[in-house]
Coordinates of C-alpha atoms and ligand atoms in Angstrom, one line a residue:
M24 CA 24.3 11.5 10.4
E25 CA 23.6 11.4 13.7
A26 CA 20.2 9.2 13.3
L27 CA 22.4 6.7 10.3
A28 CA 24.5 5.8 13.2
S29 CA 22.3 5.1 16.1
F30 CA 20.0 3.1 13.4
K31 CA 22.8 0.8 12.6
R32 CA 23.8 0.8 16.6
E33 CA 20.3 -0.2 17.3
I34 CA 20.0 -2.7 14.6
S35 CA 23.7 -4.0 14.9
S36 CA 23.3 -6.8 17.8
P37 CA 20.4 -8.6 17.6
K38 CA 17.1 -7.4 19.3
K39 CA 13.9 -7.4 20.0
I40 CA 12.7 -5.7 16.3
F41 CA 8.7 -5.2 15.6
I42 CA 7.5 -5.0 11.7
T43 CA 4.1 -3.1 11.3
T44 CA 2.8 -2.0 7.7
H45 CA -0.3 -0.2 6.3
V46 CA -4.0 -2.4 6.7
K47 CA -4.5 -3.5 4.1
P48 CA -1.4 -4.5 2.6
D49 CA -0.8 -4.6 -0.5
A50 CA 1.9 -6.5 -2.0
D51 CA 4.6 -3.6 -1.8
A52 CA 3.7 -3.6 2.3
L53 CA 3.0 -7.0 2.8
G54 CA 6.5 -7.9 0.5
S55 CA 8.8 -5.1 2.6
S56 CA 7.1 -6.8 6.1
L57 CA 8.5 -10.0 5.1
G58 CA 11.4 -9.4 3.1
L59 CA 12.7 -7.5 6.1
A60 CA 11.7 -9.8 8.4
N61 CA 13.6 -12.4 7.2
Y62 CA 16.3 -10.4 6.5
L63 CA 16.1 -9.4 10.6
I64 CA 15.6 -13.3 11.0
K65 CA 19.2 -14.4 9.6
K66 CA 20.8 -11.5 11.2
G67 CA 20.2 -13.0 15.1
H68 CA 16.9 -10.7 15.8
D69 CA 13.5 -12.0 16.6
V70 CA 11.2 -10.6 14.5
A71 CA 7.4 -10.0 14.8
V72 CA 5.5 -8.9 12.1
V73 CA 1.9 -7.3 12.7
T74 CA -0.4 -6.1 10.2
P75 CA -3.0 -3.9 11.2
S76 CA -5.7 -6.2 8.9
D77 CA -5.7 -9.4 6.7
Y78 CA -4.1 -9.3 3.3
P79 CA -5.3 -10.8 0.1
S80 CA -5.2 -14.0 0.1
F81 CA -2.6 -13.7 -3.1
L82 CA 0.5 -13.2 -1.3
D83 CA -0.1 -16.3 0.9
W84 CA 3.3 -17.7 -0.9
M85 CA 5.8 -15.2 0.6
K86 CA 7.4 -16.6 3.0
G87 CA 6.2 -16.2 6.8
T88 CA 3.0 -15.4 5.8
D89 CA 2.4 -18.3 8.4
Q90 CA 3.9 -15.7 11.7
V91 CA 2.2 -12.5 10.9
L92 CA 0.0 -12.1 13.3
D93 CA -3.6 -9.7 12.2
F94 CA -3.7 -7.9 14.6
S95 CA -8.2 -7.4 14.0
N96 CA -7.8 -11.1 14.9
P97 CA -8.6 -11.2 18.4
E98 CA -7.5 -14.3 19.2
H99 CA -3.9 -12.2 17.4
I100 CA -3.8 -9.3 19.4
P101 CA -2.2 -10.6 22.9
L102 CA 1.2 -12.2 21.8
A103 CA 0.6 -8.4 19.6
T104 CA 0.1 -6.4 21.7
L105 CA 3.0 -8.0 24.2
K106 CA 5.7 -8.1 20.6
L107 CA 5.0 -4.4 20.6
E108 CA 5.5 -3.5 24.2
Q109 CA 8.4 -6.0 24.6
A110 CA 10.4 -4.6 21.1
D111 CA 13.7 -2.5 21.0
V112 CA 12.8 -1.5 17.4
I113 CA 9.5 -1.3 15.5
F114 CA 9.2 -0.3 11.7
C115 CA 6.7 1.2 10.1
L116 CA 6.9 0.3 6.8
D117 CA 5.0 1.6 3.1
F118 CA 2.6 4.3 5.4
S119 CA 3.8 7.9 6.5
V120 CA 1.3 8.6 8.9
L121 CA 0.3 6.8 12.3
E122 CA -3.2 6.7 11.8
R123 CA -2.9 4.1 8.4
V124 CA -1.9 1.6 10.6
N125 CA -5.5 1.7 13.1
E126 CA -5.3 1.5 16.5
L127 CA -1.2 0.3 16.1
G128 CA -1.5 3.5 15.4
E129 CA -0.9 5.1 19.0
M130 CA 0.4 2.5 20.5
I131 CA 3.1 2.8 18.1
R132 CA 4.0 6.8 19.1
K133 CA 4.4 6.1 23.1
S134 CA 6.0 3.5 22.4
E135 CA 9.4 4.0 24.1
A136 CA 11.1 1.7 21.5
F137 CA 13.9 2.3 18.7
I138 CA 11.4 4.1 15.7
V139 CA 12.0 3.4 12.1
N140 CA 10.1 4.6 9.2
I141 CA 10.4 3.5 4.9
D142 CA 8.6 5.3 2.6
H143 CA 7.8 6.4 -0.4
H144 CA 4.2 8.4 0.0
Q145 CA 3.3 12.0 0.4
E146 CA 3.5 14.5 3.5
P147 CA 5.2 12.5 6.5
E148 CA 4.2 12.6 9.6
N149 CA 6.7 13.2 12.2
F150 CA 7.0 10.2 14.4
A151 CA 10.3 8.0 13.6
D152 CA 13.9 8.2 14.7
Y153 CA 15.2 6.8 11.6
R154 CA 13.7 7.2 8.5
I155 CA 14.6 6.8 5.2
W156 CA 11.7 8.8 2.5
S157 CA 11.5 9.0 -0.9
T158 CA 8.7 9.8 -3.3
K159 CA 10.9 9.2 -5.8
A160 CA 11.1 5.8 -4.9
A161 CA 8.1 3.7 -6.8
A162 CA 8.5 1.0 -4.0
T163 CA 9.3 0.8 -0.7
C164 CA 10.7 -2.9 -1.4
E165 CA 13.0 -0.6 -3.7
L166 CA 14.0 1.0 -0.6
L167 CA 14.1 -1.5 1.4
Y168 CA 16.3 -3.8 -1.4
E169 CA 19.3 -0.6 -1.3
L170 CA 19.0 -0.2 2.9
I171 CA 19.8 -3.5 2.9
V172 CA 22.6 -3.0 0.4
D173 CA 23.8 0.1 2.2
L174 CA 24.0 -1.9 5.5
G175 CA 26.7 -4.3 3.6
D176 CA 24.3 -7.2 3.6
K177 CA 24.1 -7.9 -0.3
D178 CA 25.0 -11.6 0.2
L179 CA 21.9 -11.9 2.5
I180 CA 19.6 -11.7 0.5
D181 CA 18.3 -15.5 -0.5
R182 CA 15.8 -16.4 -4.0
D183 CA 12.5 -15.7 -0.2
I184 CA 13.5 -12.1 0.5
A185 CA 14.5 -11.2 -3.2
E186 CA 10.6 -12.4 -4.2
C187 CA 9.2 -10.7 -1.5
L188 CA 11.2 -7.0 -2.3
Y189 CA 10.2 -8.5 -6.3
A190 CA 6.8 -8.2 -5.7
G191 CA 6.1 -5.2 -4.0
I192 CA 8.2 -3.2 -7.0
M193 CA 5.7 -5.3 -9.6
T194 CA 2.9 -4.1 -8.1
D195 CA 4.3 -0.4 -7.5
T196 CA 5.0 -0.2 -11.3
G197 CA 2.2 -1.4 -11.6
G198 CA 3.4 -4.1 -13.8
F199 CA 6.8 -2.2 -14.8
R200 CA 3.5 0.6 -16.6
H201 CA 3.7 3.7 -13.9
P202 CA 5.6 7.0 -14.6
N203 CA 7.6 5.5 -11.7
T204 CA 8.9 2.7 -13.6
T205 CA 12.7 4.2 -13.4
K206 CA 15.6 3.1 -14.9
N207 CA 16.8 2.5 -11.0
V208 CA 13.8 0.4 -10.6
H209 CA 14.9 -2.6 -13.2
L210 CA 18.4 -2.1 -11.6
V211 CA 17.2 -3.3 -8.7
V212 CA 14.4 -5.8 -9.9
A213 CA 17.2 -7.2 -12.7
E214 CA 19.6 -7.6 -9.4
L215 CA 16.3 -9.7 -7.5
I216 CA 15.5 -11.9 -10.5
G217 CA 19.7 -12.8 -10.5
I218 CA 19.5 -13.3 -7.0
G219 CA 17.0 -16.2 -8.4
A220 CA 13.7 -14.6 -8.0
N221 CA 11.1 -16.4 -10.5
C222 CA 8.9 -13.1 -12.4
S223 CA 6.6 -14.7 -14.3
Q224 CA 6.0 -17.3 -11.1
I225 CA 5.7 -14.2 -9.5
A226 CA 3.4 -12.5 -11.6
N227 CA 0.7 -15.5 -11.7
W228 CA 0.2 -15.8 -7.7
I229 CA -0.1 -12.4 -8.1
Y230 CA -2.6 -11.4 -11.5
D231 CA -3.6 -15.1 -12.4
S232 CA -5.1 -16.4 -9.3
N233 CA -8.9 -15.2 -9.9
S234 CA -11.2 -16.9 -7.9
V235 CA -14.4 -17.4 -10.3
N236 CA -16.5 -15.0 -8.3
R237 CA -13.8 -12.7 -8.3
L238 CA -13.9 -12.5 -12.1
K239 CA -17.7 -12.4 -12.6
F240 CA -17.6 -10.0 -9.5
I241 CA -15.7 -7.5 -11.6
G242 CA -17.5 -8.4 -15.3
F243 CA -21.2 -7.2 -12.4
A244 CA -19.1 -4.4 -11.4
I245 CA -17.9 -3.1 -15.2
S246 CA -21.6 -3.8 -16.1
R247 CA -23.3 -2.6 -14.4
R248 CA -21.4 -0.3 -12.0
L249 CA -19.6 2.4 -14.1
V250 CA -20.3 5.3 -13.9
V251 CA -18.7 7.5 -16.9
R252 CA -19.3 11.5 -16.8
E253 CA -16.6 12.0 -20.2
D254 CA -18.2 15.8 -19.4
L255 CA -15.7 15.9 -16.2
Q256 CA -13.0 13.6 -18.0
M257 CA -14.1 11.0 -15.5
A258 CA -15.3 7.9 -14.2
Y259 CA -16.2 5.5 -11.3
F260 CA -16.9 2.6 -9.7
A261 CA -19.9 2.5 -7.0
I262 CA -20.3 -1.0 -5.0
S263 CA -22.4 -1.7 -2.2
K264 CA -21.7 -3.4 1.1
K265 CA -24.7 -6.6 -1.0
D266 CA -22.4 -6.7 -4.3
L267 CA -20.0 -7.3 -2.6
K268 CA -21.5 -9.5 -0.5
K269 CA -23.3 -11.4 -3.5
Y270 CA -20.4 -12.2 -4.8
Q271 CA -18.6 -13.4 -1.8
S272 CA -15.9 -10.3 -2.4
Q273 CA -12.4 -11.4 -0.3
T274 CA -9.5 -9.4 0.7
G275 CA -7.9 -7.7 -2.6
D276 CA -10.7 -8.7 -4.7
T277 CA -12.1 -5.2 -5.4
E278 CA -8.1 -4.2 -6.5
G279 CA -7.4 -3.1 -9.6
L280 CA -11.2 -2.6 -10.2
V281 CA -9.9 1.4 -10.5
N282 CA -7.9 0.4 -13.4
Y283 CA -10.5 -0.1 -15.7
A284 CA -12.2 2.8 -15.3
L285 CA -9.5 4.5 -15.7
S286 CA -8.0 3.1 -18.6
L287 CA -11.0 4.3 -20.9
D288 CA -9.8 6.5 -23.8
G289 CA -10.4 10.2 -22.8
I290 CA -10.7 9.3 -19.0
K291 CA -8.3 11.1 -16.8
L292 CA -10.0 10.7 -13.1
A293 CA -10.8 7.2 -11.6
A294 CA -12.3 6.0 -8.3
L295 CA -13.9 3.4 -7.3
F296 CA -15.5 4.3 -3.8
S297 CA -17.3 0.5 -1.8
E298 CA -19.3 0.3 1.2
R299 CA -17.2 -1.1 4.4
E300 CA -18.5 -2.1 8.0
D301 CA -16.9 0.9 8.7
G302 CA -17.5 2.9 5.3
I303 CA -16.8 4.7 2.3
K304 CA -12.9 3.4 1.0
I305 CA -12.1 5.3 -1.5
S306 CA -9.0 4.4 -4.4
F307 CA -8.3 7.3 -6.7
R308 CA -6.6 7.1 -9.8
S309 CA -5.2 10.0 -12.7
S310 CA -3.3 10.2 -15.9
T311 CA 0.2 11.6 -15.9
E312 CA -1.3 15.0 -15.3
V313 CA -3.8 14.6 -13.2
A314 CA -2.7 14.8 -9.8
V315 CA -4.8 12.9 -7.0
N316 CA -3.5 12.5 -3.7
K317 CA -4.3 16.8 -3.0
F318 CA -7.4 16.1 -3.1
A319 CA -7.7 12.9 -1.3
T320 CA -6.2 14.6 1.5
T321 CA -7.9 18.0 0.7
Y322 CA -11.5 16.4 0.7
F323 CA -11.3 12.5 1.4
N324 CA -9.6 12.5 4.9
G325 CA -6.9 10.5 2.4
G326 CA -2.9 11.0 1.4
G327 CA -0.9 8.7 -1.7
H328 CA 0.6 9.5 -4.3
K329 CA -0.1 11.7 -7.4
N330 CA -1.7 8.9 -9.4
A331 CA -3.2 6.7 -6.3
A332 CA -4.0 7.4 -3.9
G333 CA -6.9 6.8 -1.2
G334 CA -9.3 7.8 1.1
K335 CA -12.4 7.6 3.3
S336 CA -15.9 8.7 3.7
M337 CA -18.5 8.1 6.5
L338 CA -21.1 9.2 4.6
T339 CA -24.0 7.2 2.9
L340 CA -22.4 5.7 -0.7
K341 CA -25.2 7.5 -1.9
E342 CA -23.9 11.1 -1.0
T343 CA -20.3 10.2 -0.8
V344 CA -20.4 9.6 -5.2
E345 CA -22.4 13.0 -5.3
R346 CA -20.4 14.3 -3.2
F347 CA -17.0 13.2 -5.3
E348 CA -18.8 14.2 -8.2
T349 CA -20.1 17.4 -7.4
L350 CA -16.4 18.5 -5.8
V351 CA -15.0 17.0 -9.0
D352 CA -16.7 19.4 -11.2
Q353 CA -16.2 22.5 -8.8
N354 CA -12.3 21.3 -9.1
Q355 CA -11.9 20.7 -12.5
E356 CA -8.8 23.5 -13.1
E357 CA -6.4 22.3 -10.0
L358 CA -7.7 19.3 -10.9
F359 CA -6.5 19.1 -14.5
Q360 CA -4.0 21.7 -15.3
N361 CA -2.0 21.3 -12.3
D362 CA 1.5 20.4 -12.5
Q363 CA 2.7 22.4 -9.7
I364 CA 1.5 18.8 -7.5
T365 CA 4.9 16.1 -9.1
T366 CA 6.3 13.7 -7.2
H367 CA 8.5 12.3 -9.3
Ligands
5GP426 P1 -5.4 1.7 -2.8 O1 -6.7 2.3 -3.9 O2 -4.7 1.3 -3.8 O3 -6.4 1.6 -2.3 O4 -4.0 2.9 -2.4 C1 -3.6 3.8 -2.7 C2 -3.0 4.8 -3.3 O5 -3.5 5.9 -1.9 C3 -2.0 3.7 -1.4 O6 -0.2 4.1 -1.8 C4 -2.1 4.2 -0.3 O7 -0.8 4.0 0.7 C5 -2.8 5.4 -0.9 N1 -3.8 5.8 0.6 C6 -5.4 4.4 0.2 N2 -5.8 4.8 1.0 C7 -5.9 6.0 1.7 C8 -5.8 6.5 2.7 O8 -7.2 6.3 3.5 N3 -5.4 7.6 3.2 C9 -3.9 7.7 3.0 N4 -3.0 8.6 3.9 N5 -3.9 7.0 2.2 C10 -4.1 5.9 1.2
MN427 MN1 4.3 1.0 -1.9

């Protein structure tokens, strides 16, 4: 209660506010950041949104993207650093471990500012002065909507804010299909649509904005880079740096690819390995009864949700994939018959 009172006190008068979210922000990460930024600006605060990396261009329509500072862009670093140093309040959205914001993490840890963490991922690190954290929430945008309502400011949610929040909830529920699509999710999006969020337009912006290269890349990945191990109820994609270059891959182009592997009949665990400049980025997805977050945390230096997690590897692509196959084989029992790790 004391933390809540301090939080309310912190934002009760105009402050310098720094908002950040996880590396390679998705719609929930950027939508919650910009939804909050637009709300706080209306409340008279001075707000900076800083992302640890760039974000997919299909999110460019969100109000405020023109002001976002990208900490991986050398030209943005001085201003972003100044904003962090000057901040009275720092909001960390859609992540719970400081490692998820790269170099910004240690800078935030050392900051004297009041730190607020709003998130729905597993196993949070204790770095915040005030935390709104629930793994039952489908999206950080859902928690943020409830926060603004709790603060008595529902009337300040305009169409732009509603669309940012709607986008995060839509994508984190997989288009209202995942098991995290609760009654509350529908009640919240009903309110957002009532405020003016245009759901078909948002779906169009996010899901129907493929480049020809991206579509060809997906076709190539499915026909040439998909490995199906029916014996292990598992399928995965291994995408090399060369593959990404050949299709002029842009940020966000591999998003959703892993779901094609999970869509196979009889497949309960899917993975995507993509070779990046700084190692192998891994995405895991699983069917309802299989938990991938613990697997990602234990073996791939990652984390996430029960059915959608991620991690990384510093081995080569080939070595990573071999290690993954061996680990799935060795952990069959824990992976496929474990129902004690539930998040919902
Ligand atoms: P995606 O596969 O979409 O990149 O990530 C799926 C989920 O796992 C997201 O909720 C994301 O935040 C989480 N995740 C992805 N990569 C990492 C990672 O390296 N570390 C942690 N802790 N979580 C991750
Ligand atoms: Mn999220």
